[in-house]
Amino acid sequence: MEFWLPVIFAALMALAMLIYVILDGYDLGVGLLLPLGNAEEKDTMIASIGPFWDANETWLVLGVGLLLVAFPLAHGIILGELYLPVAVMLLGLILRGVAFDFRVKARDEHQYAWNMAFAAGSLLAALAQGVMLGRFITGFAPGAMPWGMALISGLALAGGYILLGACWLILKTDGALQLRAIAWARSSLYAAAAAVVLVSIATPLASARIAERWFALPTVFLLALVPVVTAALFAALWLLLPRLARREPAARERLSLVPFLLVVGIVLLAFYGLSYSVFPYLVIDRLTLWQAAASTAALQVIFYGALIVLPVIAAYTVFAYRVFRGKASELRYD
């Protein structure tokens, strides 16, 4: 139990963060794309995420909560190092929440301001999360170079979220907006590819131990499948999107889920590569998950609570997506 409980909680925390990146990633991406739509399209774009966006953030709360209760020592170090980007992220999420509710009640002359506030909140949250990822990968190293890498990571992650959001709109909309979403996805594809390449290069450079894990024989041949399959998914998306735009609406609809699934596959592979690189460290080359873990007795109590909480969160997430499946309908707040 002393060995396995920290591993189980690290896996649960990683799973929560992965689900958050996918689910909240697409609605942050839709927020970033919001200024590009006209008035009617903006309402449809918001409607496509309306039933989900708030609940999606539950997975972030769960991941941070597991870090706090299961790995208190790592929680203090990580959030202490990331105090500024975490504050910026929370500011962005608060701004999104306020703008989401106020935009529909605002007078026509104020609609533009609230739409821009929603987009600005999405941008702040996306950039802050990318900076946090960059700082984590570089082991919170001081100096201009690590911070520069973190800022580039922020821009790259925002680009990846835009691709995820555009593919969500391909799935949830039709007509002219769906065609525009396909064009947005094609434009953002290169930024998302750059994000994956950036993380792939920066991660082994951040630590000699990580570089050894990736490039040592014979594991390098097995791990080579990760970038190869990732490149294949990007290529499939690059080939699919222009063909999707040329299809008739009925034929396009049959394939509308495929771009989103391809991007989810890319996220899964990138997350696997990152997890493989850092395991078993919670702070790279400084603190392992066993060193950071709470006592075994405390983890046992938390584990029983997790057995209740996790299925409930998963159940209402699945239920919400099932109830609101299909194309986005008219946005209503009453």
Short mmCIF file of C-alpha atoms in Angstrom, two decimals:
data_model
loop_
_atom_site.label_atom_id
_atom_site.label_comp_id
_atom_site.label_asym_id
_atom_site.label_seq_id
_atom_site.Cartn_x
_atom_site.Cartn_y
_atom_site.Cartn_z
CA MET A 1 0.00 0.00 0.00
CA GLU A 2 2.85 2.37 0.79
CA PHE A 3 4.12 1.91 -2.77
CA TRP A 4 0.85 1.65 -4.71
CA LEU A 5 -1.34 4.32 -3.11
CA PRO A 6 0.89 7.22 -4.29
CA VAL A 7 0.97 5.65 -7.77
CA ILE A 8 -2.83 5.35 -7.81
CA PHE A 9 -3.32 8.95 -6.72
CA ALA A 10 -0.75 10.19 -9.23
CA ALA A 11 -2.65 8.31 -11.96
CA LEU A 12 -5.98 9.76 -10.82
CA MET A 13 -4.51 13.27 -10.74
CA ALA A 14 -3.04 12.82 -14.22
CA LEU A 15 -6.36 11.48 -15.50
CA ALA A 16 -8.24 14.47 -14.07
CA MET A 17 -5.83 16.90 -15.71
CA LEU A 18 -6.01 15.04 -19.04
CA ILE A 19 -9.81 15.16 -19.06
CA TYR A 20 -9.66 18.85 -18.13
CA VAL A 21 -7.30 19.67 -21.01
CA ILE A 22 -9.61 17.95 -23.50
CA LEU A 23 -12.94 19.22 -22.17
CA ASP A 24 -12.06 22.72 -21.04
CA GLY A 25 -9.54 22.98 -23.86
CA TYR A 26 -12.23 22.96 -26.53
CA ASP A 27 -14.39 25.54 -24.76
CA LEU A 28 -11.37 27.79 -24.19
CA GLY A 29 -10.68 27.36 -27.89
CA VAL A 30 -14.23 28.40 -28.76
CA GLY A 31 -13.76 31.46 -26.55
CA LEU A 32 -10.57 32.36 -28.41
CA LEU A 33 -12.38 32.04 -31.74
CA LEU A 34 -15.40 34.07 -30.61
CA PRO A 35 -14.24 37.45 -32.04
CA LEU A 36 -14.09 35.90 -35.53
CA GLY A 37 -17.82 35.18 -35.72
CA ASN A 38 -20.64 37.56 -36.57
CA ALA A 39 -23.40 38.35 -34.06
CA GLU A 40 -25.51 35.31 -34.88
CA GLU A 41 -22.50 33.01 -35.05
CA LYS A 42 -21.27 34.23 -31.67
CA ASP A 43 -24.53 33.14 -30.06
CA THR A 44 -24.28 29.73 -31.70
CA MET A 45 -20.65 29.36 -30.63
CA ILE A 46 -21.55 30.16 -27.02
CA ALA A 47 -24.54 27.80 -27.23
CA SER A 48 -22.23 24.97 -28.34
CA ILE A 49 -20.37 25.14 -25.02
CA GLY A 50 -23.16 26.54 -22.81
CA PRO A 51 -24.26 23.28 -21.16
CA PHE A 52 -20.70 22.05 -20.56
CA TRP A 53 -18.13 24.77 -19.95
CA ASP A 54 -18.73 25.31 -16.23
CA ALA A 55 -18.79 21.60 -15.38
CA ASN A 56 -15.64 21.02 -17.45
CA GLU A 57 -13.69 23.05 -14.90
CA THR A 58 -14.63 20.52 -12.20
CA TRP A 59 -11.81 18.33 -13.47
CA LEU A 60 -9.28 21.11 -12.81
CA VAL A 61 -10.57 21.47 -9.25
CA LEU A 62 -10.35 17.70 -8.82
CA GLY A 63 -6.78 17.53 -10.11
CA VAL A 64 -5.55 20.37 -7.90
CA GLY A 65 -7.50 18.95 -4.96
CA LEU A 66 -5.83 15.56 -5.35
CA LEU A 67 -2.45 17.28 -5.50
CA LEU A 68 -3.23 19.09 -2.25
CA VAL A 69 -4.54 16.16 -0.20
CA ALA A 70 -2.39 13.33 -1.60
CA PHE A 71 0.89 15.16 -2.25
CA PRO A 72 0.97 18.17 0.11
CA LEU A 73 4.73 18.70 -0.16
CA ALA A 74 4.60 18.85 -3.98
CA HIS A 75 1.49 21.05 -3.80
CA GLY A 76 3.39 23.64 -1.78
CA ILE A 77 6.35 23.66 -4.15
CA ILE A 78 4.38 23.61 -7.42
CA LEU A 79 1.77 26.22 -6.55
CA GLY A 80 4.41 28.34 -4.84
CA GLU A 81 6.46 28.39 -8.05
CA LEU A 82 3.35 28.93 -10.19
CA TYR A 83 1.69 31.56 -8.03
CA LEU A 84 1.64 34.26 -10.73
CA PRO A 85 0.35 32.17 -13.69
CA VAL A 86 -2.22 30.49 -11.41
CA ALA A 87 -3.51 33.93 -10.37
CA VAL A 88 -3.70 34.98 -14.04
CA MET A 89 -5.55 31.78 -14.92
CA LEU A 90 -8.09 32.30 -12.14
CA LEU A 91 -8.59 35.88 -13.29
CA GLY A 92 -9.28 34.63 -16.80
CA LEU A 93 -11.73 31.97 -15.61
CA ILE A 94 -13.59 34.50 -13.47
CA LEU A 95 -13.77 36.94 -16.38
CA ARG A 96 -15.17 34.18 -18.60
CA GLY A 97 -17.84 33.31 -16.05
CA VAL A 98 -18.98 36.89 -15.61
CA ALA A 99 -18.99 37.59 -19.35
CA PHE A 100 -20.91 34.40 -20.12
CA ASP A 101 -23.82 35.43 -17.90
CA PHE A 102 -23.77 39.17 -18.61
CA ARG A 103 -23.47 39.08 -22.40
CA VAL A 104 -27.03 37.86 -22.95
CA LYS A 105 -28.53 40.43 -20.54
CA ALA A 106 -26.50 43.36 -21.83
CA ARG A 107 -27.86 46.04 -24.15
CA ASP A 108 -26.91 45.78 -27.79
CA GLU A 109 -24.24 48.46 -27.47
CA HIS A 110 -22.59 46.48 -24.65
CA GLN A 111 -22.68 43.06 -26.34
CA TYR A 112 -19.36 43.61 -28.09
CA ALA A 113 -17.59 44.45 -24.81
CA TRP A 114 -18.85 41.30 -23.07
CA ASN A 115 -17.95 39.12 -26.04
CA MET A 116 -14.45 40.55 -25.98
CA ALA A 117 -14.31 39.98 -22.22
CA PHE A 118 -15.17 36.31 -22.74
CA ALA A 119 -12.47 36.01 -25.39
CA ALA A 120 -9.95 37.86 -23.18
CA GLY A 121 -10.72 35.56 -20.26
CA SER A 122 -10.22 32.54 -22.51
CA LEU A 123 -6.89 33.94 -23.72
CA LEU A 124 -5.64 34.66 -20.20
CA ALA A 125 -6.56 31.16 -19.01
CA ALA A 126 -5.00 29.44 -22.04
CA LEU A 127 -1.76 31.43 -21.91
CA ALA A 128 -1.44 30.93 -18.14
CA GLN A 129 -1.92 27.18 -18.46
CA GLY A 130 0.73 27.03 -21.18
CA VAL A 131 3.14 29.02 -19.04
CA MET A 132 2.50 26.64 -16.13
CA LEU A 133 3.25 23.68 -18.40
CA GLY A 134 6.45 25.31 -19.61
CA ARG A 135 7.60 26.12 -16.08
CA PHE A 136 6.83 22.56 -14.96
CA ILE A 137 8.77 21.03 -17.86
CA THR A 138 11.82 23.21 -17.16
CA GLY A 139 11.75 22.20 -13.49
CA PHE A 140 10.97 25.78 -12.39
CA ALA A 141 14.50 26.81 -13.33
CA PRO A 142 15.28 30.51 -12.88
CA GLY A 143 16.52 32.78 -15.64
CA ALA A 144 15.39 34.34 -18.88
CA MET A 145 15.72 31.21 -21.03
CA PRO A 146 13.36 28.97 -18.98
CA TRP A 147 10.85 31.79 -18.65
CA GLY A 148 11.09 32.49 -22.38
CA MET A 149 10.39 28.82 -23.05
CA ALA A 150 7.38 29.01 -20.72
CA LEU A 151 5.98 32.03 -22.57
CA ILE A 152 6.40 30.29 -25.92
CA SER A 153 4.67 27.26 -24.41
CA GLY A 154 1.77 29.52 -23.43
CA LEU A 155 1.32 30.73 -27.01
CA ALA A 156 1.65 27.21 -28.35
CA LEU A 157 -0.96 25.79 -25.98
CA ALA A 158 -3.37 28.58 -26.92
CA GLY A 159 -2.91 27.55 -30.55
CA GLY A 160 -3.65 23.95 -29.65
CA TYR A 161 -6.82 24.99 -27.83
CA ILE A 162 -7.95 26.93 -30.90
CA LEU A 163 -7.61 23.76 -33.00
CA LEU A 164 -9.56 21.78 -30.41
CA GLY A 165 -12.26 24.46 -30.27
CA ALA A 166 -12.55 24.67 -34.06
CA CYS A 167 -12.99 20.90 -34.32
CA TRP A 168 -15.65 21.05 -31.59
CA LEU A 169 -17.51 23.64 -33.66
CA ILE A 170 -17.27 21.37 -36.72
CA LEU A 171 -19.06 18.74 -34.66
CA LYS A 172 -21.66 20.98 -33.00
CA THR A 173 -22.63 23.37 -35.80
CA ASP A 174 -23.69 23.25 -39.43
CA GLY A 175 -23.97 25.49 -42.46
CA ALA A 176 -21.78 28.55 -42.87
CA LEU A 177 -20.43 28.43 -39.32
CA GLN A 178 -19.32 24.83 -39.76
CA LEU A 179 -17.46 25.79 -42.94
CA ARG A 180 -15.79 28.68 -41.11
CA ALA A 181 -14.82 26.30 -38.29
CA ILE A 182 -13.15 24.03 -40.83
CA ALA A 183 -11.16 27.01 -42.11
CA TRP A 184 -10.20 27.97 -38.55
CA ALA A 185 -9.07 24.40 -37.87
CA ARG A 186 -6.90 24.41 -41.00
CA SER A 187 -5.29 27.70 -39.97
CA SER A 188 -4.60 26.60 -36.40
CA LEU A 189 -3.27 23.17 -37.35
CA TYR A 190 0.26 24.49 -37.75
CA ALA A 191 0.26 26.23 -34.35
CA ALA A 192 -0.92 23.02 -32.69
CA ALA A 193 1.80 21.03 -34.45
CA ALA A 194 4.34 23.60 -33.26
CA ALA A 195 3.04 23.18 -29.71
CA VAL A 196 3.61 19.43 -29.79
CA VAL A 197 7.08 19.81 -31.33
CA LEU A 198 8.01 22.47 -28.76
CA VAL A 199 7.03 20.32 -25.79
CA SER A 200 8.75 17.29 -27.34
CA ILE A 201 12.02 19.21 -27.73
CA ALA A 202 11.92 21.09 -24.44
CA THR A 203 11.14 18.10 -22.26
CA PRO A 204 14.37 16.10 -22.84
CA LEU A 205 16.41 19.32 -22.82
CA ALA A 206 15.06 20.11 -19.36
CA SER A 207 16.60 17.01 -17.78
CA ALA A 208 19.41 14.61 -18.65
CA ARG A 209 17.42 11.84 -16.97
CA ILE A 210 14.43 12.45 -19.26
CA ALA A 211 16.68 12.52 -22.33
CA GLU A 212 18.22 9.20 -21.27
CA ARG A 213 14.77 7.62 -20.83
CA TRP A 214 13.72 8.65 -24.33
CA PHE A 215 16.89 7.95 -26.28
CA ALA A 216 18.42 4.94 -24.53
CA LEU A 217 18.50 1.66 -26.44
CA PRO A 218 16.35 -0.36 -27.00
CA THR A 219 13.41 1.69 -25.66
CA VAL A 220 14.01 4.44 -28.22
CA PHE A 221 12.63 2.17 -30.95
CA LEU A 222 9.41 1.52 -29.04
CA LEU A 223 8.98 5.16 -28.00
CA ALA A 224 9.53 6.28 -31.58
CA LEU A 225 5.97 5.12 -32.23
CA VAL A 226 4.66 8.07 -30.20
CA PRO A 227 5.95 10.87 -32.49
CA VAL A 228 5.30 8.74 -35.59
CA VAL A 229 1.64 8.13 -34.72
CA THR A 230 1.25 11.78 -33.65
CA ALA A 231 2.59 12.93 -37.01
CA ALA A 232 0.22 10.51 -38.74
CA LEU A 233 -2.76 11.98 -36.89
CA PHE A 234 -1.71 15.51 -37.86
CA ALA A 235 -1.32 14.37 -41.47
CA ALA A 236 -4.76 12.73 -41.41
CA LEU A 237 -6.29 15.95 -40.08
CA TRP A 238 -4.43 18.03 -42.68
CA LEU A 239 -5.78 15.82 -45.46
CA LEU A 240 -9.31 15.52 -44.07
CA LEU A 241 -10.16 19.17 -43.40
CA PRO A 242 -10.07 20.49 -47.01
CA ARG A 243 -11.96 17.42 -48.23
CA LEU A 244 -14.54 17.96 -45.52
CA ALA A 245 -15.11 21.53 -46.70
CA ARG A 246 -15.81 20.35 -50.26
CA ARG A 247 -18.39 17.72 -49.30
CA GLU A 248 -22.14 18.15 -49.40
CA PRO A 249 -23.71 18.97 -46.01
CA ALA A 250 -25.08 15.46 -45.45
CA ALA A 251 -21.75 13.82 -46.27
CA ARG A 252 -19.89 16.40 -44.18
CA GLU A 253 -22.10 15.64 -41.21
CA ARG A 254 -21.22 11.94 -41.28
CA LEU A 255 -17.56 12.85 -40.74
CA SER A 256 -18.05 15.82 -38.40
CA LEU A 257 -16.86 13.89 -35.33
CA VAL A 258 -13.63 12.65 -36.94
CA PRO A 259 -11.57 15.89 -36.68
CA PHE A 260 -12.35 16.19 -32.97
CA LEU A 261 -11.38 12.56 -32.36
CA LEU A 262 -8.11 13.05 -34.25
CA VAL A 263 -7.20 16.04 -32.08
CA VAL A 264 -8.14 14.10 -28.93
CA GLY A 265 -5.80 11.33 -30.12
CA ILE A 266 -2.98 13.87 -30.49
CA VAL A 267 -3.64 15.18 -26.97
CA LEU A 268 -3.59 11.64 -25.56
CA LEU A 269 -0.25 10.86 -27.19
CA ALA A 270 1.29 14.16 -26.07
CA PHE A 271 0.06 13.58 -22.53
CA TYR A 272 1.45 10.04 -22.55
CA GLY A 273 4.85 11.33 -23.67
CA LEU A 274 4.88 13.96 -20.93
CA SER A 275 3.77 11.47 -18.26
CA TYR A 276 6.41 8.95 -19.33
CA SER A 277 9.06 11.67 -19.22
CA VAL A 278 8.38 12.94 -15.71
CA PHE A 279 7.38 9.71 -13.90
CA PRO A 280 8.05 9.11 -11.03
CA TYR A 281 8.77 12.80 -10.30
CA LEU A 282 6.19 15.41 -9.32
CA VAL A 283 8.88 18.10 -9.39
CA ILE A 284 11.34 17.12 -12.10
CA ASP A 285 14.59 15.71 -10.68
CA ARG A 286 13.72 17.04 -7.22
CA LEU A 287 10.75 15.27 -5.68
CA THR A 288 9.28 11.85 -6.43
CA LEU A 289 5.64 11.02 -5.82
CA TRP A 290 6.59 8.77 -2.87
CA GLN A 291 8.63 11.54 -1.25
CA ALA A 292 5.77 14.01 -1.71
CA ALA A 293 2.94 11.69 -0.66
CA ALA A 294 0.89 12.04 2.49
CA SER A 295 0.98 9.22 5.03
CA THR A 296 -0.35 5.83 4.01
CA ALA A 297 -3.17 6.07 6.57
CA ALA A 298 -4.26 9.44 5.18
CA LEU A 299 -4.12 8.17 1.60
CA GLN A 300 -6.31 5.21 2.53
CA VAL A 301 -9.01 7.52 3.90
CA ILE A 302 -8.79 9.79 0.84
CA PHE A 303 -8.95 6.74 -1.42
CA TYR A 304 -12.31 5.68 -0.04
CA GLY A 305 -13.63 9.19 -0.62
CA ALA A 306 -12.29 9.15 -4.17
CA LEU A 307 -14.18 5.92 -4.85
CA ILE A 308 -17.40 7.86 -4.20
CA VAL A 309 -16.55 11.25 -5.72
CA LEU A 310 -14.93 10.15 -8.99
CA PRO A 311 -17.84 8.01 -10.27
CA VAL A 312 -20.27 10.83 -9.43
CA ILE A 313 -18.25 13.38 -11.41
CA ALA A 314 -17.84 10.97 -14.31
CA ALA A 315 -21.55 10.08 -14.26
CA TYR A 316 -22.86 13.64 -14.42
CA THR A 317 -20.30 14.50 -17.10
CA VAL A 318 -21.46 11.62 -19.29
CA PHE A 319 -25.10 12.48 -18.53
CA ALA A 320 -24.66 16.13 -19.54
CA TYR A 321 -22.99 15.23 -22.83
CA ARG A 322 -25.68 12.67 -23.57
CA VAL A 323 -28.57 15.04 -22.85
CA PHE A 324 -27.09 17.88 -24.92
CA ARG A 325 -25.76 15.78 -27.78
CA GLY A 326 -26.42 16.91 -31.33
CA LYS A 327 -26.14 20.34 -32.91
CA ALA A 328 -26.08 23.50 -30.83
CA SER A 329 -29.53 25.03 -30.51
CA GLU A 330 -30.68 28.53 -29.60
CA LEU A 331 -28.93 29.87 -26.53
CA ARG A 332 -31.37 30.47 -23.66
CA TYR A 333 -30.64 31.64 -20.11
CA ASP A 334 -34.14 31.38 -18.64
#
